[in-house]
Short mmCIF file of C-alpha atoms and ligand atoms in Angstrom, two decimals:
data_model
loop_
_atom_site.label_atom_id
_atom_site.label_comp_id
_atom_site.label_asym_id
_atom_site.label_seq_id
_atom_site.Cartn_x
_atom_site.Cartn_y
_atom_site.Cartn_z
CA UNK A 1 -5.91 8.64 -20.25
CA UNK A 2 -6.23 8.42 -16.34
CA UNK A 3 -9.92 9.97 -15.49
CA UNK A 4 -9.64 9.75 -11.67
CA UNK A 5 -8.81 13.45 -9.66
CA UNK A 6 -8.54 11.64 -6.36
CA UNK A 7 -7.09 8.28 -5.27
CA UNK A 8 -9.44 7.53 -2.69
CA UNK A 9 -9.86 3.42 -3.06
CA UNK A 10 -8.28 0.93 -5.34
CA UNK A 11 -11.95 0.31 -5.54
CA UNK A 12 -12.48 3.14 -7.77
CA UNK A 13 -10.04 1.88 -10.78
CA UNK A 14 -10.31 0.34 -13.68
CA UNK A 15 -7.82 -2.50 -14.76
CA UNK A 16 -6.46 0.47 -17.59
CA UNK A 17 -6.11 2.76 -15.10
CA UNK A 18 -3.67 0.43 -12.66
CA UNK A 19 -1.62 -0.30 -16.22
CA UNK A 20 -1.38 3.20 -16.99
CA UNK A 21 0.29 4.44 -14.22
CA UNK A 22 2.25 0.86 -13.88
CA UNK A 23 3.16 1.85 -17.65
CA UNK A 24 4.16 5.59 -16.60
CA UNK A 25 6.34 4.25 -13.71
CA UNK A 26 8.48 2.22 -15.39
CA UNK A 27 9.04 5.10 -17.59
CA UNK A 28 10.10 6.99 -14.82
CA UNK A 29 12.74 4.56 -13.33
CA UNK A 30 15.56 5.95 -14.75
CA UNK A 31 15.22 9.34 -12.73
CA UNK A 32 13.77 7.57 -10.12
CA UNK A 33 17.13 5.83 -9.13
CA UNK A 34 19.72 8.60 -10.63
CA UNK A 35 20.24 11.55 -9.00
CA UNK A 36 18.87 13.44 -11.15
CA UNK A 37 15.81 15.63 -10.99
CA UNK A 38 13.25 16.11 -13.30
CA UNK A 39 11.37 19.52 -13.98
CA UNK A 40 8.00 18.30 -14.51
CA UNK A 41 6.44 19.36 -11.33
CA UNK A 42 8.63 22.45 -11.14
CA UNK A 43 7.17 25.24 -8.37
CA UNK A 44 4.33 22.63 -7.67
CA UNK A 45 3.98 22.07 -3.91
CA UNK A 46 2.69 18.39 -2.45
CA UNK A 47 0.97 19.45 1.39
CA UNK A 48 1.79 15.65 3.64
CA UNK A 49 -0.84 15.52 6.44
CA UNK A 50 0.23 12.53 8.34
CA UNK A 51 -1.93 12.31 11.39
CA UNK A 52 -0.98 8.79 11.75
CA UNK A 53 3.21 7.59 12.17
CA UNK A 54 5.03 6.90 8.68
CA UNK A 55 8.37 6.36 7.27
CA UNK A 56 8.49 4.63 3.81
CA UNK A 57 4.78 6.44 2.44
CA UNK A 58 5.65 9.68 3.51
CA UNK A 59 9.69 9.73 2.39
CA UNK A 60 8.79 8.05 -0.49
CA UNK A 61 6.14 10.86 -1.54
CA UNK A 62 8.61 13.72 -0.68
CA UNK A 63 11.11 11.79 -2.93
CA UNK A 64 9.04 11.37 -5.73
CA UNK A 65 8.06 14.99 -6.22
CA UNK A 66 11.35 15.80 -5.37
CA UNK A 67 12.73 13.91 -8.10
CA UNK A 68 10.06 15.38 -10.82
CA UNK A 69 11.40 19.06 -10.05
CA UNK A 70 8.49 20.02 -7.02
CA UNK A 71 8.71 20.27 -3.24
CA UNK A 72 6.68 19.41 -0.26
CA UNK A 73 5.64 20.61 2.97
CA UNK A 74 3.47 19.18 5.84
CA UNK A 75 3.31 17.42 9.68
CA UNK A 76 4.68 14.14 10.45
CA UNK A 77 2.22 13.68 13.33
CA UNK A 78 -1.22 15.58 14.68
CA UNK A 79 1.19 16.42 17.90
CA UNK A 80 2.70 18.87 15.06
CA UNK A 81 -0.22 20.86 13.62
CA UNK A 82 -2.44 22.68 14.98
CA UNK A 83 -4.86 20.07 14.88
CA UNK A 84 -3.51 19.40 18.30
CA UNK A 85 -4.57 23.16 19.61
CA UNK A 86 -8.34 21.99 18.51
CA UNK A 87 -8.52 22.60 14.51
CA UNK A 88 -10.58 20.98 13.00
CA UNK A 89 -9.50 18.33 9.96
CA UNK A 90 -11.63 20.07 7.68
CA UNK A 91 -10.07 24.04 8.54
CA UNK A 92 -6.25 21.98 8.15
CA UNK A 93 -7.49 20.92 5.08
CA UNK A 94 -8.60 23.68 3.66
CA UNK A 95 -5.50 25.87 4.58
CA UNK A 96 -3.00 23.09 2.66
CA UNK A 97 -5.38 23.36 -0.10
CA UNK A 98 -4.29 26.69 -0.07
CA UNK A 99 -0.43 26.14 -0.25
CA UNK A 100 -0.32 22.89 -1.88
CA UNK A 101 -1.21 21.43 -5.71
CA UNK A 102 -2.66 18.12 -3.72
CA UNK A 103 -2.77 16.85 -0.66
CA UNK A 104 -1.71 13.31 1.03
CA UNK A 105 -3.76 12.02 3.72
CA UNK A 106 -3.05 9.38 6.45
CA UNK A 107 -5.38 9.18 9.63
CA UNK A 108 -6.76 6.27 11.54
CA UNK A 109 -10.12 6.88 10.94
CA UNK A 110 -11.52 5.53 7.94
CA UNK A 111 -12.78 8.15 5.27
CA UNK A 112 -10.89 11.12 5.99
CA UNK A 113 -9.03 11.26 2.80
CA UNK A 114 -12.56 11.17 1.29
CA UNK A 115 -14.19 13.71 3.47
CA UNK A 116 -10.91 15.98 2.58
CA UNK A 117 -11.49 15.19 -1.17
CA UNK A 118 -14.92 16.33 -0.94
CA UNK A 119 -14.53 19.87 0.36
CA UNK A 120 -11.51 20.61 -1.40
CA UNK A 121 -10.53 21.11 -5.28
CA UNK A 122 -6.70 20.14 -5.63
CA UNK A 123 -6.21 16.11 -5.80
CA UNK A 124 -6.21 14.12 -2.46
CA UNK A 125 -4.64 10.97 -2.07
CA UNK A 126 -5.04 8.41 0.58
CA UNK A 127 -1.92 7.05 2.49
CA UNK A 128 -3.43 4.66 4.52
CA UNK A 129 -7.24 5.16 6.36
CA UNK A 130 -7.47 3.26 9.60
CA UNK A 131 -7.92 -0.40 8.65
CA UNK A 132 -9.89 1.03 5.06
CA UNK A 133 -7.21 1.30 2.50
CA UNK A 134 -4.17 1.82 1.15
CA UNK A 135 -4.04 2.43 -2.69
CA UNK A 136 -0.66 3.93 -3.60
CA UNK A 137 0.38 0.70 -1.64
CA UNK A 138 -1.32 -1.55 -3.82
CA UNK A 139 0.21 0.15 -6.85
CA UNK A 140 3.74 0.11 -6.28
CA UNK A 141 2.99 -4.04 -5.04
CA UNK A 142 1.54 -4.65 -8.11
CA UNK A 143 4.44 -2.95 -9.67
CA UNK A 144 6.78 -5.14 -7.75
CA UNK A 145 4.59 -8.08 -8.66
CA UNK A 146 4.95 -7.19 -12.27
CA UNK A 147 8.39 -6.78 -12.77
CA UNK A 148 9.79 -9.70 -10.49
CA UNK A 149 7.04 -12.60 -11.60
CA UNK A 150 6.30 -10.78 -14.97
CA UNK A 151 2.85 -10.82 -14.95
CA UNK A 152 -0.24 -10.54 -12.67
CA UNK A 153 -2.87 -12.28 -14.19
CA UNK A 154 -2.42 -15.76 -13.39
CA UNK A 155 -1.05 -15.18 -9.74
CA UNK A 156 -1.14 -17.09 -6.90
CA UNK A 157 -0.47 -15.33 -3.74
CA UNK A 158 -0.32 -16.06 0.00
CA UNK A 159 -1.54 -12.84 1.84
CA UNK A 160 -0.21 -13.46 5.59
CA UNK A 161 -0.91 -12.25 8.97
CA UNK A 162 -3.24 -9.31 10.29
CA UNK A 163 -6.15 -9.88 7.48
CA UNK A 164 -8.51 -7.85 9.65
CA UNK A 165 -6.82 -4.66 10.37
CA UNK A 166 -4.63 -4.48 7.28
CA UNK A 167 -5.32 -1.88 5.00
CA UNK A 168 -2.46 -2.90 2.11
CA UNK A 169 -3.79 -6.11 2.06
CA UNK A 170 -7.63 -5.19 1.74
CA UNK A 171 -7.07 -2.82 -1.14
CA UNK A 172 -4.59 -5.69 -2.94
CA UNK A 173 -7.24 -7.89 -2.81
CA UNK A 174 -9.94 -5.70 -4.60
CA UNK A 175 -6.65 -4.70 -6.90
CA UNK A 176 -6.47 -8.12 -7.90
CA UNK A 177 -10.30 -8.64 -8.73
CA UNK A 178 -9.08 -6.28 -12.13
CA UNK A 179 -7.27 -9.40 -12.96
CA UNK A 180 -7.46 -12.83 -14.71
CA UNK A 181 -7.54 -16.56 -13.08
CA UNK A 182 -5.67 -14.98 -9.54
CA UNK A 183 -5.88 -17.33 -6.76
CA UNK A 184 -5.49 -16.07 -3.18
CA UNK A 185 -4.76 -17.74 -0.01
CA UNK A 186 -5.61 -15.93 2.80
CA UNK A 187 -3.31 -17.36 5.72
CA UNK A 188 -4.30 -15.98 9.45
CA UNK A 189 -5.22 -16.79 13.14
CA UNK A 190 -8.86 -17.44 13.53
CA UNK A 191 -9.15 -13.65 15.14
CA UNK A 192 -7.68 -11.75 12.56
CA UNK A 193 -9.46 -13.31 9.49
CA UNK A 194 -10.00 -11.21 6.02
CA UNK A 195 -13.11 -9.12 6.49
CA UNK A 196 -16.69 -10.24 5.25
CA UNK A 197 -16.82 -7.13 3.18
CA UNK A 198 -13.56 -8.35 1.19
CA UNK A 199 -14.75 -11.73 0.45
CA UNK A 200 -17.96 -10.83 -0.74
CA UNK A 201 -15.58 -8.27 -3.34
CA UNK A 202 -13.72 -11.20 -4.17
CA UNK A 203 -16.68 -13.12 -4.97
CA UNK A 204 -17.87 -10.49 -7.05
CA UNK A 205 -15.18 -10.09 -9.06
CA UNK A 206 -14.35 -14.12 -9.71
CA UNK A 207 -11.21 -13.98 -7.48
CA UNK A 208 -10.70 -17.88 -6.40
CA UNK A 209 -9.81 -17.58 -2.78
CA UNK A 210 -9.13 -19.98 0.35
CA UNK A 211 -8.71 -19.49 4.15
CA UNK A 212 -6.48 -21.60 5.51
CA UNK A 213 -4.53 -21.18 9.16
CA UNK A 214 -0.88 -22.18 8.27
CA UNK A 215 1.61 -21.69 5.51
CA UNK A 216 3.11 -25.39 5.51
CA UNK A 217 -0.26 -26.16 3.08
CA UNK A 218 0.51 -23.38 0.72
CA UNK A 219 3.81 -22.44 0.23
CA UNK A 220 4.48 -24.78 -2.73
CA UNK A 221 1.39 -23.69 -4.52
CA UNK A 222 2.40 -19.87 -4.77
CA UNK A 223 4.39 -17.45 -6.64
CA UNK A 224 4.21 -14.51 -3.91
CA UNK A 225 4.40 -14.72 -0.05
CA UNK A 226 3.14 -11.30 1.34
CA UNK A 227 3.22 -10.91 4.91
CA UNK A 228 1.93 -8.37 6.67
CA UNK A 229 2.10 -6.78 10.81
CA UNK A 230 0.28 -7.75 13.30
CA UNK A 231 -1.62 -4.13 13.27
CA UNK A 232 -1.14 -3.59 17.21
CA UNK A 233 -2.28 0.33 16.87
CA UNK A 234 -6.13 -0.96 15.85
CA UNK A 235 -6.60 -3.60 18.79
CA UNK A 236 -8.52 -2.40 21.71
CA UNK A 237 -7.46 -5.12 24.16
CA UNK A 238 -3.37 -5.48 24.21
CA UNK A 239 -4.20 -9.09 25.69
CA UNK A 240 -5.63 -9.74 22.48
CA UNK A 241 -2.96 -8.63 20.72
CA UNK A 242 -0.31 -10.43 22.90
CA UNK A 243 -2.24 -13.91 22.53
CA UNK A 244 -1.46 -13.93 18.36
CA UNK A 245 2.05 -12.00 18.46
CA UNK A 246 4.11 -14.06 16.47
CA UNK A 247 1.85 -16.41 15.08
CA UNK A 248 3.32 -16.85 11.60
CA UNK A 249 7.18 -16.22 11.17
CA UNK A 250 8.90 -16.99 7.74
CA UNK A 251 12.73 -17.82 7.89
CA UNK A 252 15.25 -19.12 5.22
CA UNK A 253 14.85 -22.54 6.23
CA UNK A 254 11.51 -22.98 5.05
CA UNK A 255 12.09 -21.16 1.98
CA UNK A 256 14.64 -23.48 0.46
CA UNK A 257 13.85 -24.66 -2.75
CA UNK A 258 10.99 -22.72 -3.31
CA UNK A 259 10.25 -20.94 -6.38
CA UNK A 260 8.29 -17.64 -4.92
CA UNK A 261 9.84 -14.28 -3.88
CA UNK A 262 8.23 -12.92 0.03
CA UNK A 263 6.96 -9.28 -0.25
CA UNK A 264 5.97 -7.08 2.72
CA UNK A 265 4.92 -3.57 2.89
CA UNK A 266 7.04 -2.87 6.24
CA UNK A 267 7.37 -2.18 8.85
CA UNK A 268 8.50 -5.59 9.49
CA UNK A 269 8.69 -6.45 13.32
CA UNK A 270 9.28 -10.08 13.70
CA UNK A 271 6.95 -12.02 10.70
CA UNK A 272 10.36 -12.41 8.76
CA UNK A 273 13.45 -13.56 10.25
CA UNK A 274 16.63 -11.40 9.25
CA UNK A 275 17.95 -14.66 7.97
CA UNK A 276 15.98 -14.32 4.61
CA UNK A 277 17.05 -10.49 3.77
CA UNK A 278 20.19 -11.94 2.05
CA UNK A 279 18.46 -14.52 -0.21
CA UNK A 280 16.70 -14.36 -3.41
CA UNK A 281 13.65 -14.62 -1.93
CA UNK A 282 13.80 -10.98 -0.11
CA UNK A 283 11.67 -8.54 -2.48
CA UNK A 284 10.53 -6.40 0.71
CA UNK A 285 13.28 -3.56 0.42
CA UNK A 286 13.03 -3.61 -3.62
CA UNK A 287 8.52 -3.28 -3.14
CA UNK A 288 9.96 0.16 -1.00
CA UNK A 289 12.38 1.48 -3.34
CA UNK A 290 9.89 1.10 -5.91
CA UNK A 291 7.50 3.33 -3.97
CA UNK A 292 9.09 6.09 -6.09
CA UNK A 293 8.94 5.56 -9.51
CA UNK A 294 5.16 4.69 -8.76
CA UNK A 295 4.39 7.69 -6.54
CA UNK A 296 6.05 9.78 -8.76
CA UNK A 297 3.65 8.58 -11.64
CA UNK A 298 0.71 9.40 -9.48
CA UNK A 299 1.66 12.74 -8.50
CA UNK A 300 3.05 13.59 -12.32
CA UNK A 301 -0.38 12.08 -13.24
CA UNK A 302 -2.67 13.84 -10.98
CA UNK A 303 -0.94 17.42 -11.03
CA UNK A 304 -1.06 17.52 -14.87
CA UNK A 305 -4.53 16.38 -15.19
CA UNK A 306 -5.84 18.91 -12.43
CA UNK A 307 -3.79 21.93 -12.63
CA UNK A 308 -4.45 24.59 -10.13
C1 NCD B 1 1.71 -0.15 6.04
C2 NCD B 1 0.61 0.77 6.50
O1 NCD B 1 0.85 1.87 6.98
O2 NCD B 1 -0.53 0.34 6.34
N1 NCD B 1 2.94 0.49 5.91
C3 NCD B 1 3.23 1.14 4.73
O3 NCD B 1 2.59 2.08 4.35
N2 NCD B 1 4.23 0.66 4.01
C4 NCD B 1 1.79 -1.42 6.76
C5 NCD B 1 1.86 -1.45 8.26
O4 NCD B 1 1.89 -0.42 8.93
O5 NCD B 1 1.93 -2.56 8.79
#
């Protein structure tokens, strides 16, 4: 049984939890990638509040409920709703509770999906808070992780890039705390290092981890590369931004004779040359097409356990 109503944090699951709906995804593959629908959300309605710009989260949500027989509605960008006229989140809110059977959030301000979750009843779900977290993320990477290196415990991953500002890298590190023997090795520039909060997690949970400032050192030791943006959007001076652009690019050359597959939760903008989509190695577009299966077990999961 999953007991959560919202998915708020990766913070707030148990290890059964992330296998259950890993368990009810890959039972959901095969309608996932025919085209086919389902009826098992029929006449439900998923509201998509997406204050902040999206492409894979949000088409990937409308997909999934979609494929299980529902339909959803909802704004693309505040600019849209009439948040932009001077409503408040919380009157939005309240009005998609109204036409929806639960709600997906995305804002740059950490805690809005929880604020929403607290004054509503349907399920919320966070798409990505600010630089807080990004739990649906986290599922469908652990889902990749799962099915390409067959297991998670045991893992030795290279998280790359914008540490700081991340979210999808902050909630798969607290992910991986539900695991056994995971090593982590947090590659980044000096400014954009993983967050004390995050370490102190990892600590807590017996997650080995290392900081270290350049891949050359790591890449043999590691099953999973996952590189992440350089989160422009969350840095207040552009200078600051423009003096770490580019710091860490991965290309086919230096993947040659490797045994690890690179993951990334896109949008990619130059941290992976175009010269490694057509290797083995590329697992970024299959971590995005797998955003269904998993989002449709969340949203199968939630809307059954919390009907209206
Ligand atoms: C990520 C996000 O929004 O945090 N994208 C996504 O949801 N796949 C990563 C990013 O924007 O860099």
């Amino acid at each position: 049984m999953f007991k959560l109503k919202n998915i708020i944090s990766i913070k707030d699951f148990e290890r059964e939890d992330v296998e259950f709906i890993l368990n009810e995804a890959s039972k959901l593959e095969d309608i996932a990638q025919s085209k086919e629908v389902s009826d098992e959300l029929k006449g439900k309605i998923l509201g998509l509040m997406f204050f902040e710009p999206s492409t894979r989260t949000r088409m990937s949500f409308e997909t999934a409920m979609k494929r299980l027989g529902g339909d959803g509605i909802g704004f693309e960008t505040s600019g849209s709703s009439s948040v932009s006229k001077g409503e408040s989140i919380a009157d939005t809110a309240k009005m998609f509770e109204g036409y929806s059977d639960a709600l997906v959030i995305r804002h740059e301000y950490e805690g809005v999906s929880k604020f929403i979750s607290d004054i509503v009843d349907v399920p919320v779900i966070n798409a990505g808070d600010g630089a807080g977290q990004h739990p649906t993320q986290t599922l469908l990477d652990l889902y990749t992780i799962q099915k390409e290196i067959g297991h998670i415990d045991d893992l030795k991953i290279a998280l790359i890039g914008d540490l700081k500002y991340g979210r999808t890298v902050h909630s798969l590190s607290n992910a991986l705390g539900l695991f056994n023997n995971v090593k982590i090795y947090l590659v980044s520039p000096q400014e954009l290092k993983m967050p004390q909060e995050i370490l102190h997690d990892l600590n807590e949970t017996n997650v080995e981890y290392e900081e270290v400032d350049n891949i050359e050192s790591i890449i043999d030791k590691v099953n999973v590369l996952y590189v992440t943006r350089i989160q422009k959007e969350r840095f207040g001076d552009i200078e600051d931004y423009l003096k770490i652009k580019g710091a860490y690019i991965i290309n086919k050359k230096m993947l040659e004779g490797k045994d690890l597959i690179v993951m990334h939760p896109l949008p990619r903008i130059d941290e992976i040359d175009s010269d490694v989509d057509d290797t083995k190695y590329n697992k970024y577009f299959t971590q995005a097409t797998n955003a269904v299966p998993v989002r449709m077990a969340i949203l199968k999961t939630l809307i059954k356990n919390n009907p209206k």
